[in-house]
Tab-separated table of C-alpha atoms in Angstrom:
chain	number	residue	atom	x	y	z
A	18	UNK	CA	37.368	-0.024	-2.646
A	19	UNK	CA	36.692	-2.523	0.159
A	20	UNK	CA	33.420	-4.466	0.246
A	21	UNK	CA	30.938	-2.976	2.716
A	22	UNK	CA	27.766	-4.519	4.164
A	23	UNK	CA	25.477	-1.560	3.392
A	24	UNK	CA	21.794	-1.697	2.479
A	25	UNK	CA	20.440	1.458	0.851
A	26	UNK	CA	17.002	0.177	-0.178
A	27	UNK	CA	15.258	-3.175	-0.155
A	28	UNK	CA	14.124	-2.946	-3.784
A	29	UNK	CA	17.685	-3.518	-4.943
A	30	UNK	CA	18.225	-6.358	-2.481
A	31	UNK	CA	14.958	-7.970	-3.594
A	32	UNK	CA	16.138	-7.882	-7.199
A	33	UNK	CA	19.525	-9.440	-6.404
A	34	UNK	CA	18.025	-12.090	-4.121
A	35	UNK	CA	15.718	-13.200	-6.910
A	36	UNK	CA	18.561	-13.241	-9.424
A	37	UNK	CA	20.836	-15.268	-7.169
A	38	UNK	CA	18.474	-17.393	-5.077
A	39	UNK	CA	14.984	-17.734	-6.575
A	40	UNK	CA	15.939	-18.056	-10.243
A	41	UNK	CA	19.320	-19.694	-9.589
A	42	UNK	CA	22.748	-18.293	-8.853
A	43	UNK	CA	24.021	-16.603	-11.978
A	44	UNK	CA	27.683	-16.665	-12.865
A	45	UNK	CA	29.674	-13.467	-13.248
A	46	UNK	CA	29.452	-13.756	-17.050
A	47	UNK	CA	25.678	-14.278	-16.960
A	48	UNK	CA	25.093	-11.235	-14.759
A	49	UNK	CA	24.655	-8.441	-17.320
A	50	UNK	CA	22.474	-5.984	-15.420
A	51	UNK	CA	25.305	-4.334	-13.467
A	52	UNK	CA	29.078	-4.257	-13.275
A	53	UNK	CA	31.270	-7.159	-12.184
A	54	UNK	CA	32.038	-5.373	-8.923
A	55	UNK	CA	28.305	-5.052	-8.193
A	56	UNK	CA	27.950	-8.781	-8.846
A	57	UNK	CA	30.781	-9.594	-6.425
A	58	UNK	CA	29.434	-7.322	-3.677
A	59	UNK	CA	25.878	-8.639	-4.037
A	60	UNK	CA	27.011	-12.263	-4.061
A	61	UNK	CA	29.178	-11.798	-0.956
A	62	UNK	CA	26.352	-10.051	0.872
A	63	UNK	CA	23.850	-12.825	0.114
A	64	UNK	CA	26.362	-15.532	0.989
A	65	UNK	CA	26.996	-13.812	4.331
A	66	UNK	CA	23.267	-14.112	5.114
A	67	UNK	CA	22.750	-17.620	3.759
A	68	UNK	CA	26.200	-19.100	4.318
A	69	UNK	CA	25.070	-22.397	5.844
A	70	UNK	CA	22.545	-22.894	3.041
A	71	UNK	CA	24.905	-22.155	0.142
A	72	UNK	CA	26.016	-25.251	-1.765
A	73	UNK	CA	29.104	-24.887	-3.983
A	74	UNK	CA	30.065	-27.487	-6.560
A	75	UNK	CA	33.055	-27.506	-8.893
A	76	UNK	CA	32.301	-28.659	-12.448
A	77	UNK	CA	34.310	-28.678	-15.702
A	78	UNK	CA	32.404	-25.518	-16.668
A	79	UNK	CA	33.371	-23.728	-13.447
A	80	UNK	CA	31.947	-23.181	-9.989
A	81	UNK	CA	28.210	-23.746	-9.537
A	82	UNK	CA	26.466	-22.100	-6.595
A	83	UNK	CA	22.973	-23.046	-5.409
A	84	UNK	CA	20.695	-22.625	-2.409
A	85	UNK	CA	20.089	-25.844	-0.470
A	86	UNK	CA	17.541	-25.821	2.373
A	87	UNK	CA	16.349	-28.886	4.300
A	88	UNK	CA	13.021	-27.871	5.837
A	89	UNK	CA	13.253	-30.786	8.281
A	90	UNK	CA	16.081	-29.067	10.135
A	91	UNK	CA	15.615	-25.417	9.149
A	92	UNK	CA	13.224	-23.842	11.634
A	93	UNK	CA	12.928	-20.403	10.037
A	94	UNK	CA	12.864	-19.033	6.514
A	95	UNK	CA	16.500	-17.959	5.928
A	96	UNK	CA	15.457	-15.220	3.491
A	97	UNK	CA	14.156	-13.195	6.450
A	98	UNK	CA	17.775	-12.217	7.081
A	99	UNK	CA	17.565	-9.903	4.078
A	100	UNK	CA	14.869	-7.868	5.851
A	101	UNK	CA	16.902	-7.646	9.039
A	102	UNK	CA	19.932	-6.020	7.424
A	103	UNK	CA	20.134	-2.252	7.224
A	104	UNK	CA	22.538	0.582	6.552
A	105	UNK	CA	23.630	2.919	9.353
A	106	UNK	CA	26.150	5.719	9.483
A	107	UNK	CA	28.350	6.027	12.572
A	108	UNK	CA	26.171	8.875	13.825
A	109	UNK	CA	22.942	6.907	13.223
A	110	UNK	CA	24.009	3.852	15.183
A	111	UNK	CA	25.548	5.903	18.011
A	112	UNK	CA	22.400	8.009	18.423
A	113	UNK	CA	20.223	4.877	18.288
A	114	UNK	CA	21.868	3.147	21.246
A	115	UNK	CA	22.489	6.278	23.311
A	116	UNK	CA	18.905	7.448	22.896
A	117	UNK	CA	17.375	4.114	23.896
A	118	UNK	CA	19.760	3.778	26.862
A	119	UNK	CA	18.851	7.248	28.126
A	120	UNK	CA	15.092	6.613	27.920
A	121	UNK	CA	15.270	3.064	29.269
A	122	UNK	CA	17.054	4.176	32.451
A	123	UNK	CA	14.963	7.315	32.994
A	124	UNK	CA	12.636	7.152	35.976
A	125	UNK	CA	10.122	9.479	34.272
A	126	UNK	CA	9.381	10.726	30.729
A	127	UNK	CA	12.018	13.172	29.436
A	128	UNK	CA	11.600	16.351	27.429
A	129	UNK	CA	13.779	17.148	24.408
A	130	UNK	CA	16.188	19.460	26.336
A	131	UNK	CA	16.580	16.781	29.027
A	132	UNK	CA	17.316	14.130	26.401
A	133	UNK	CA	19.919	16.353	24.713
A	134	UNK	CA	21.638	16.994	28.051
A	135	UNK	CA	21.661	13.259	28.842
A	136	UNK	CA	23.153	12.436	25.429
A	137	UNK	CA	26.036	14.852	26.069
A	138	UNK	CA	26.511	13.457	29.564
A	139	UNK	CA	26.680	9.892	28.256
A	140	UNK	CA	29.569	10.824	25.954
A	141	UNK	CA	31.619	12.548	28.667
A	142	UNK	CA	34.231	9.789	28.601
A	143	UNK	CA	34.378	9.456	24.815
A	144	UNK	CA	37.631	10.459	23.113
A	145	UNK	CA	35.653	11.784	20.126
A	146	UNK	CA	32.128	12.632	21.314
A	147	UNK	CA	29.440	13.282	18.701
A	148	UNK	CA	27.269	16.375	18.925
A	149	UNK	CA	23.601	15.929	17.999
A	150	UNK	CA	21.540	18.983	17.169
A	151	UNK	CA	17.987	19.468	18.369
A	152	UNK	CA	16.425	18.897	14.942
A	153	UNK	CA	18.151	15.515	14.425
A	154	UNK	CA	17.116	14.179	17.828
A	155	UNK	CA	13.536	15.423	17.425
A	156	UNK	CA	13.227	13.651	14.060
A	157	UNK	CA	14.590	10.435	15.553
A	158	UNK	CA	12.141	10.665	18.459
A	159	UNK	CA	9.232	11.136	16.050
A	160	UNK	CA	10.407	8.222	13.910
A	161	UNK	CA	10.664	5.848	16.881
A	162	UNK	CA	7.297	7.031	18.179
A	163	UNK	CA	5.683	6.206	14.838
A	164	UNK	CA	7.302	2.755	14.986
A	165	UNK	CA	5.921	2.144	18.467
A	166	UNK	CA	9.314	2.001	20.178
A	167	UNK	CA	8.601	5.185	22.150
A	168	UNK	CA	5.532	6.845	23.604
A	169	UNK	CA	5.017	10.609	23.704
A	170	UNK	CA	2.876	12.463	26.245
A	171	UNK	CA	2.181	16.049	27.259
A	172	UNK	CA	3.307	17.406	30.614
A	173	UNK	CA	1.895	20.889	30.721
A	174	UNK	CA	3.213	22.558	27.589
A	175	UNK	CA	6.166	20.189	27.240
A	176	UNK	CA	6.184	17.094	25.046
A	177	UNK	CA	7.985	14.206	26.745
A	178	UNK	CA	9.016	10.724	25.652
A	179	UNK	CA	9.439	7.362	27.357
A	180	UNK	CA	10.112	3.774	26.310
A	181	UNK	CA	7.063	1.792	25.244
A	182	UNK	CA	6.258	-1.258	27.340
A	183	UNK	CA	7.308	-4.601	25.822
A	184	UNK	CA	4.397	-7.067	25.741
A	185	UNK	CA	4.838	-10.581	27.085
A	186	UNK	CA	4.907	-12.808	23.998
A	187	UNK	CA	5.710	-16.095	25.729
A	188	UNK	CA	2.115	-17.318	25.473
A	189	UNK	CA	2.125	-16.641	21.728
A	190	UNK	CA	5.256	-18.639	20.929
A	191	UNK	CA	3.637	-21.447	18.901
A	192	UNK	CA	1.247	-19.069	17.114
A	193	UNK	CA	4.115	-16.773	16.120
A	194	UNK	CA	6.264	-19.680	14.944
A	195	UNK	CA	3.440	-20.886	12.700
A	196	UNK	CA	2.538	-17.402	11.418
A	197	UNK	CA	6.166	-16.605	10.568
A	198	UNK	CA	6.486	-19.613	8.269
A	199	UNK	CA	2.965	-20.110	6.877
A	200	UNK	CA	1.299	-16.711	6.539
A	201	UNK	CA	1.759	-13.943	3.962
A	202	UNK	CA	3.950	-11.164	5.419
A	203	UNK	CA	5.314	-13.788	7.809
A	204	UNK	CA	8.403	-11.640	8.315
A	205	UNK	CA	6.314	-9.711	10.868
A	206	UNK	CA	6.032	-12.888	12.913
A	207	UNK	CA	9.752	-13.495	12.487
A	208	UNK	CA	10.559	-10.093	14.011
A	209	UNK	CA	8.353	-10.961	16.998
A	210	UNK	CA	9.880	-14.414	17.498
A	211	UNK	CA	13.283	-12.730	17.716
A	212	UNK	CA	12.067	-11.244	21.020
A	213	UNK	CA	11.443	-14.719	22.454
A	214	UNK	CA	14.090	-16.883	24.148
A	215	UNK	CA	15.930	-19.268	21.845
A	216	UNK	CA	13.758	-22.342	21.234
A	217	UNK	CA	13.043	-25.093	18.722
A	218	UNK	CA	9.709	-24.600	16.890
A	219	UNK	CA	7.222	-27.459	17.114
A	220	UNK	CA	6.295	-27.127	13.423
A	221	UNK	CA	7.904	-28.601	10.323
A	222	UNK	CA	6.538	-28.058	6.818
A	223	UNK	CA	6.283	-30.562	3.996
A	224	UNK	CA	5.770	-27.754	1.488
A	225	UNK	CA	7.619	-24.673	2.659
A	226	UNK	CA	7.329	-21.793	0.187
A	227	UNK	CA	9.971	-19.210	1.056
A	228	UNK	CA	10.399	-17.168	-2.135
A	229	UNK	CA	7.299	-15.045	-1.394
A	230	UNK	CA	9.222	-13.559	1.548
A	231	UNK	CA	10.859	-11.119	-0.861
A	232	UNK	CA	7.434	-9.773	-1.903
A	233	UNK	CA	6.273	-8.909	1.632
A	234	UNK	CA	6.606	-5.129	1.250
A	235	UNK	CA	4.642	-5.133	-2.023
A	236	UNK	CA	2.001	-7.375	-0.441
A	237	UNK	CA	1.653	-5.077	2.568
A	238	UNK	CA	1.088	-2.003	0.380
A	239	UNK	CA	-1.564	-3.821	-1.654
A	240	UNK	CA	-3.332	-5.039	1.499
A	241	UNK	CA	-3.326	-1.484	2.845
A	242	UNK	CA	-4.862	-0.261	-0.423
A	243	UNK	CA	-7.540	-2.973	-0.275
A	244	UNK	CA	-8.331	-2.025	3.324
A	245	UNK	CA	-8.574	1.663	2.361
A	246	UNK	CA	-10.539	0.860	-0.842
A	247	UNK	CA	-8.223	2.944	-2.987
A	248	UNK	CA	-6.613	2.777	-6.375
A	249	UNK	CA	-2.882	2.262	-6.821
A	250	UNK	CA	-0.350	2.561	-9.612
A	251	UNK	CA	1.856	-0.505	-9.872
A	252	UNK	CA	5.194	-0.582	-11.656
A	253	UNK	CA	5.054	-4.024	-13.233
A	254	UNK	CA	7.329	-6.226	-15.298
A	255	UNK	CA	5.677	-7.739	-18.339
A	256	UNK	CA	5.414	-11.545	-18.440
A	257	UNK	CA	6.311	-11.304	-22.135
A	258	UNK	CA	10.050	-11.607	-22.733
A	259	UNK	CA	9.887	-9.250	-25.710
A	260	UNK	CA	8.905	-6.342	-23.442
A	261	UNK	CA	11.645	-5.799	-20.870
A	262	UNK	CA	10.797	-2.300	-19.685
A	263	UNK	CA	8.439	-2.116	-16.668
A	264	UNK	CA	4.980	-0.613	-17.119
A	265	UNK	CA	2.989	1.723	-14.862
A	266	UNK	CA	-0.546	0.348	-14.547
A	267	UNK	CA	-3.466	1.960	-12.738
A	268	UNK	CA	-5.475	-0.691	-10.902
A	269	UNK	CA	-7.970	-1.215	-8.075
A	270	UNK	CA	-6.650	-4.123	-5.963
A	271	UNK	CA	-9.511	-6.365	-4.823
A	272	UNK	CA	-8.098	-9.572	-3.321
A	273	UNK	CA	-4.862	-11.466	-2.809
A	274	UNK	CA	-4.747	-15.082	-4.034
A	275	UNK	CA	-2.062	-17.517	-2.847
A	276	UNK	CA	-1.494	-20.769	-4.721
A	277	UNK	CA	-1.713	-23.855	-2.512
A	278	UNK	CA	0.404	-25.743	-5.072
A	279	UNK	CA	3.320	-23.353	-5.579
A	280	UNK	CA	2.986	-20.667	-2.896
A	281	UNK	CA	2.940	-18.024	-5.648
A	282	UNK	CA	0.996	-14.869	-4.771
A	283	UNK	CA	-1.315	-12.929	-7.093
A	284	UNK	CA	-3.196	-9.659	-6.806
A	285	UNK	CA	-6.650	-9.761	-8.377
A	286	UNK	CA	-7.342	-6.203	-9.499
A	287	UNK	CA	-9.463	-4.131	-11.850
A	288	UNK	CA	-7.422	-2.555	-14.641
A	289	UNK	CA	-8.789	0.908	-15.407
A	290	UNK	CA	-7.316	1.022	-18.900
A	291	UNK	CA	-8.431	-2.460	-20.004
A	292	UNK	CA	-11.703	-2.164	-18.057
A	293	UNK	CA	-11.514	-5.721	-16.791
A	294	UNK	CA	-10.391	-7.735	-13.773
A	295	UNK	CA	-6.960	-9.222	-14.191
A	296	UNK	CA	-4.415	-11.144	-12.090
A	297	UNK	CA	-0.941	-9.737	-11.380
A	298	UNK	CA	1.897	-11.894	-10.118
A	299	UNK	CA	3.351	-10.388	-6.973
A	300	UNK	CA	6.948	-11.114	-7.939
A	301	UNK	CA	6.443	-9.110	-11.166
A	302	UNK	CA	5.407	-5.965	-9.259
A	303	UNK	CA	8.340	-3.639	-8.540
A	304	UNK	CA	6.575	-0.786	-6.744
A	305	UNK	CA	3.147	0.328	-5.520
A	306	UNK	CA	2.069	3.988	-5.357
A	307	UNK	CA	-1.206	4.789	-3.506
A	308	UNK	CA	-3.839	6.775	-5.389
A	309	UNK	CA	-7.305	8.170	-4.826
A	310	UNK	CA	-10.271	6.382	-3.298
A	311	UNK	CA	-12.062	3.889	-5.564
A	312	UNK	CA	-15.749	4.773	-5.384
A	313	UNK	CA	-16.696	1.590	-7.272
A	314	UNK	CA	-14.695	-0.745	-5.011
A	315	UNK	CA	-17.799	-2.468	-3.605
A	316	UNK	CA	-19.231	-3.090	-7.089
A	317	UNK	CA	-15.910	-4.453	-8.360
A	318	UNK	CA	-15.536	-6.741	-5.324
A	319	UNK	CA	-19.039	-8.162	-5.934
A	320	UNK	CA	-18.103	-8.677	-9.567
A	321	UNK	CA	-15.032	-10.671	-8.557
A	322	UNK	CA	-17.156	-12.700	-6.111
A	323	UNK	CA	-19.435	-13.679	-9.001
A	324	UNK	CA	-16.447	-14.672	-11.127
A	325	UNK	CA	-14.958	-16.831	-8.392
A	326	UNK	CA	-17.834	-19.320	-8.720
A	327	UNK	CA	-16.195	-20.341	-12.018
A	328	UNK	CA	-12.512	-19.672	-11.292
A	329	UNK	CA	-10.279	-22.631	-10.533
A	330	UNK	CA	-7.139	-20.489	-10.327
A	331	UNK	CA	-6.559	-16.849	-11.261
A	332	UNK	CA	-8.152	-16.722	-14.722
A	333	UNK	CA	-11.295	-14.536	-14.536
A	334	UNK	CA	-13.944	-13.883	-17.174
A	335	UNK	CA	-12.503	-12.291	-20.287
A	336	UNK	CA	-15.048	-9.473	-20.513
A	337	UNK	CA	-16.871	-7.027	-18.261
A	338	UNK	CA	-19.839	-9.358	-17.767
A	339	UNK	CA	-18.988	-12.477	-15.708
A	340	UNK	CA	-22.051	-14.271	-16.990
A	341	UNK	CA	-21.433	-13.349	-20.612
A	342	UNK	CA	-18.624	-15.820	-21.193
A	343	UNK	CA	-19.465	-19.473	-21.678
A	344	UNK	CA	-17.782	-21.651	-19.085
A	345	UNK	CA	-15.752	-24.697	-20.093
A	346	UNK	CA	-16.824	-28.060	-18.668
A	347	UNK	CA	-14.441	-30.642	-17.254
A	348	UNK	CA	-15.478	-34.090	-16.019
A	349	UNK	CA	-13.483	-37.134	-14.995
A	350	UNK	CA	-14.166	-40.347	-13.117
A	351	UNK	CA	-11.773	-41.913	-10.631
A	352	UNK	CA	-11.683	-45.495	-9.372
A	353	UNK	CA	-10.454	-46.565	-5.932
A	354	UNK	CA	-10.729	-49.640	-3.740
A	355	UNK	CA	-12.923	-49.874	-0.663
A	356	UNK	CA	-9.791	-49.492	1.481
A	357	UNK	CA	-8.843	-46.247	-0.275
A	358	UNK	CA	-11.559	-43.954	0.997
A	359	UNK	CA	-8.919	-41.247	1.378
A	360	UNK	CA	-8.956	-40.839	-2.410
A	361	UNK	CA	-12.585	-39.747	-2.362
A	362	UNK	CA	-11.947	-37.609	0.727
A	363	UNK	CA	-9.125	-35.784	-1.036
A	364	UNK	CA	-11.185	-35.313	-4.201
A	365	UNK	CA	-14.028	-33.815	-2.190
A	366	UNK	CA	-11.697	-31.630	-0.092
A	367	UNK	CA	-9.870	-30.156	-3.094
A	368	UNK	CA	-12.840	-29.633	-5.418
A	369	UNK	CA	-12.921	-25.816	-4.905
A	370	UNK	CA	-15.760	-24.388	-7.032
A	371	UNK	CA	-16.669	-27.784	-8.527
A	372	UNK	CA	-18.827	-30.759	-7.534
A	373	UNK	CA	-17.995	-34.371	-6.685
A	374	UNK	CA	-20.593	-37.132	-7.083
A	375	UNK	CA	-20.269	-40.572	-5.510
A	376	UNK	CA	-21.264	-43.094	-8.213
A	377	UNK	CA	-20.830	-46.264	-6.138
A	378	UNK	CA	-18.530	-47.641	-3.440
A	379	UNK	CA	-15.433	-47.474	-5.691
A	380	UNK	CA	-16.154	-44.711	-8.224
A	381	UNK	CA	-16.650	-40.929	-8.054
A	382	UNK	CA	-17.196	-38.297	-10.729
A	383	UNK	CA	-15.733	-34.784	-10.662
A	384	UNK	CA	-17.499	-32.008	-12.606
A	385	UNK	CA	-16.357	-28.412	-13.053
A	386	UNK	CA	-17.514	-25.407	-15.024
A	387	UNK	CA	-14.677	-22.901	-15.194
A	388	UNK	CA	-13.444	-20.054	-17.357
A	389	UNK	CA	-10.100	-21.732	-18.065
A	390	UNK	CA	-10.071	-25.542	-17.951
A	391	UNK	CA	-6.340	-25.596	-18.658
A	392	UNK	CA	-5.766	-24.516	-15.039
A	393	UNK	CA	-7.084	-27.884	-13.812
A	394	UNK	CA	-4.710	-30.043	-15.860
A	395	UNK	CA	-1.766	-30.168	-13.383
A	396	UNK	CA	-4.147	-31.108	-10.552
A	397	UNK	CA	-5.995	-33.717	-12.627
A	398	UNK	CA	-2.670	-35.367	-13.475
A	399	UNK	CA	-2.185	-36.219	-9.784
A	400	UNK	CA	-5.069	-38.738	-10.172
A	401	UNK	CA	-3.715	-40.115	-13.463
A	402	UNK	CA	-3.450	-43.781	-12.430
A	403	UNK	CA	-7.023	-43.817	-11.131
A	404	UNK	CA	-8.841	-41.935	-13.901
A	405	UNK	CA	-11.096	-44.169	-16.017
A	406	UNK	CA	-12.745	-41.440	-18.059
A	407	UNK	CA	-12.060	-37.762	-18.745
A	408	UNK	CA	-13.669	-35.101	-20.946
A	409	UNK	CA	-12.907	-31.415	-21.633
A	410	UNK	CA	-15.410	-29.279	-23.542
A	411	UNK	CA	-12.420	-27.229	-24.731
A	412	UNK	CA	-11.268	-29.450	-27.570
A	413	UNK	CA	-7.745	-27.997	-27.642
A	414	UNK	CA	-7.185	-28.794	-23.955
A	415	UNK	CA	-8.778	-32.243	-24.384
A	416	UNK	CA	-6.550	-33.074	-27.356
A	417	UNK	CA	-3.372	-31.882	-25.618
A	418	UNK	CA	-4.201	-33.857	-22.456
A	419	UNK	CA	-4.759	-37.085	-24.407
A	420	UNK	CA	-1.638	-36.536	-26.508
A	421	UNK	CA	0.410	-36.168	-23.318
A	422	UNK	CA	-0.977	-39.463	-21.983
A	423	UNK	CA	-0.322	-41.203	-25.302
A	424	UNK	CA	3.271	-39.919	-25.313
A	425	UNK	CA	3.750	-41.213	-21.771
A	426	UNK	CA	2.361	-44.618	-22.739
A	427	UNK	CA	4.764	-44.839	-25.678
A	428	UNK	CA	7.645	-43.828	-23.448
A	429	UNK	CA	6.886	-46.734	-21.088
A	430	UNK	CA	6.167	-49.180	-23.918
A	431	UNK	CA	2.472	-49.646	-23.139
A	432	UNK	CA	0.267	-51.185	-25.773
A	433	UNK	CA	-2.516	-48.579	-25.770
A	434	UNK	CA	-1.928	-44.980	-26.785
A	435	UNK	CA	-5.008	-43.831	-24.857
A	436	UNK	CA	-5.692	-44.753	-21.253
A	437	UNK	CA	-9.207	-43.264	-21.310
A	438	UNK	CA	-12.409	-43.935	-23.183
């Protein structure tokens, strides 16, 4: 059977894109989820989208394939191409273009019988014309009306259709370019920029997180549920390797968090079964099914607001009472020269729910009370050469942090095993 570029549903494409691109290109032997033919078809399809970004290297162990993207010269997230691929039958694609041509050239809105007659007329010179029944065309008209491509209006007792006006997007060019690459669900902006003349965006990104593109559909459904204040059932993969089967979990989505360090997206939601607020990684969610209205949405949102005063990342209070769990305290002091005011500026800008105190012209103290002090460790390490003192009330985190510093000192042959008092 010949390879065909057909897309039946995006869920499958999302899974393959993550297997091949996000988590690394797997070899044919490593791909155990499907058959070898499925592996070959999926790999060819992805390589056809990302051809210029695919890096192939021959090694003694075989061919290694990886994704290589230079954000300095790549103006648009290449993973958007996965969203812009679709499957059409011959009849689908023929009806699509004929229907839009008929309505675009019509001087006035057309009724269904007039559209059917025009479709037949357009195929007069075809060697094998296709016949479209009234039901098929009506469904296509309704679909395109719901998408905003067409407008329907009543003329007496007849329902007529016409092409929707295309807005002038030229004044939005820079805003769309930025939205497409920086915002959640940026693929929407990418679709709109496709309607603009070819141009070079004015933006480049030092940290360009593209993997979240594959989660856009899941994100949109969760945002719709938050807007409607309703419950949903999410089909979720477990973060524990020992449990491979996905779980159906009934939750009330409350907010979407996006990591400024990794670009990873989380849904903060109330779990009905556990009776607590929990974070769910977006890339672990396979499907979202809308449910009934959540009457307690306002109360749960206020509860999350209270928790956020002591949340550095996505770890909320462990119980139903945000104030009932003792917060962990973290303090550290940084030293900088009088010419390095930017160090204090950065510390103050990135403090989130914490406080920063200026001790003198060259020293500042950071203090935080959070539910999970371990979340701060990666960020604190970025000040490692300037920290003169650090303390964690969580003794396990404090011990592990100091042991890591001692191990680093030994690695570099430094005399002291502890850089802090």
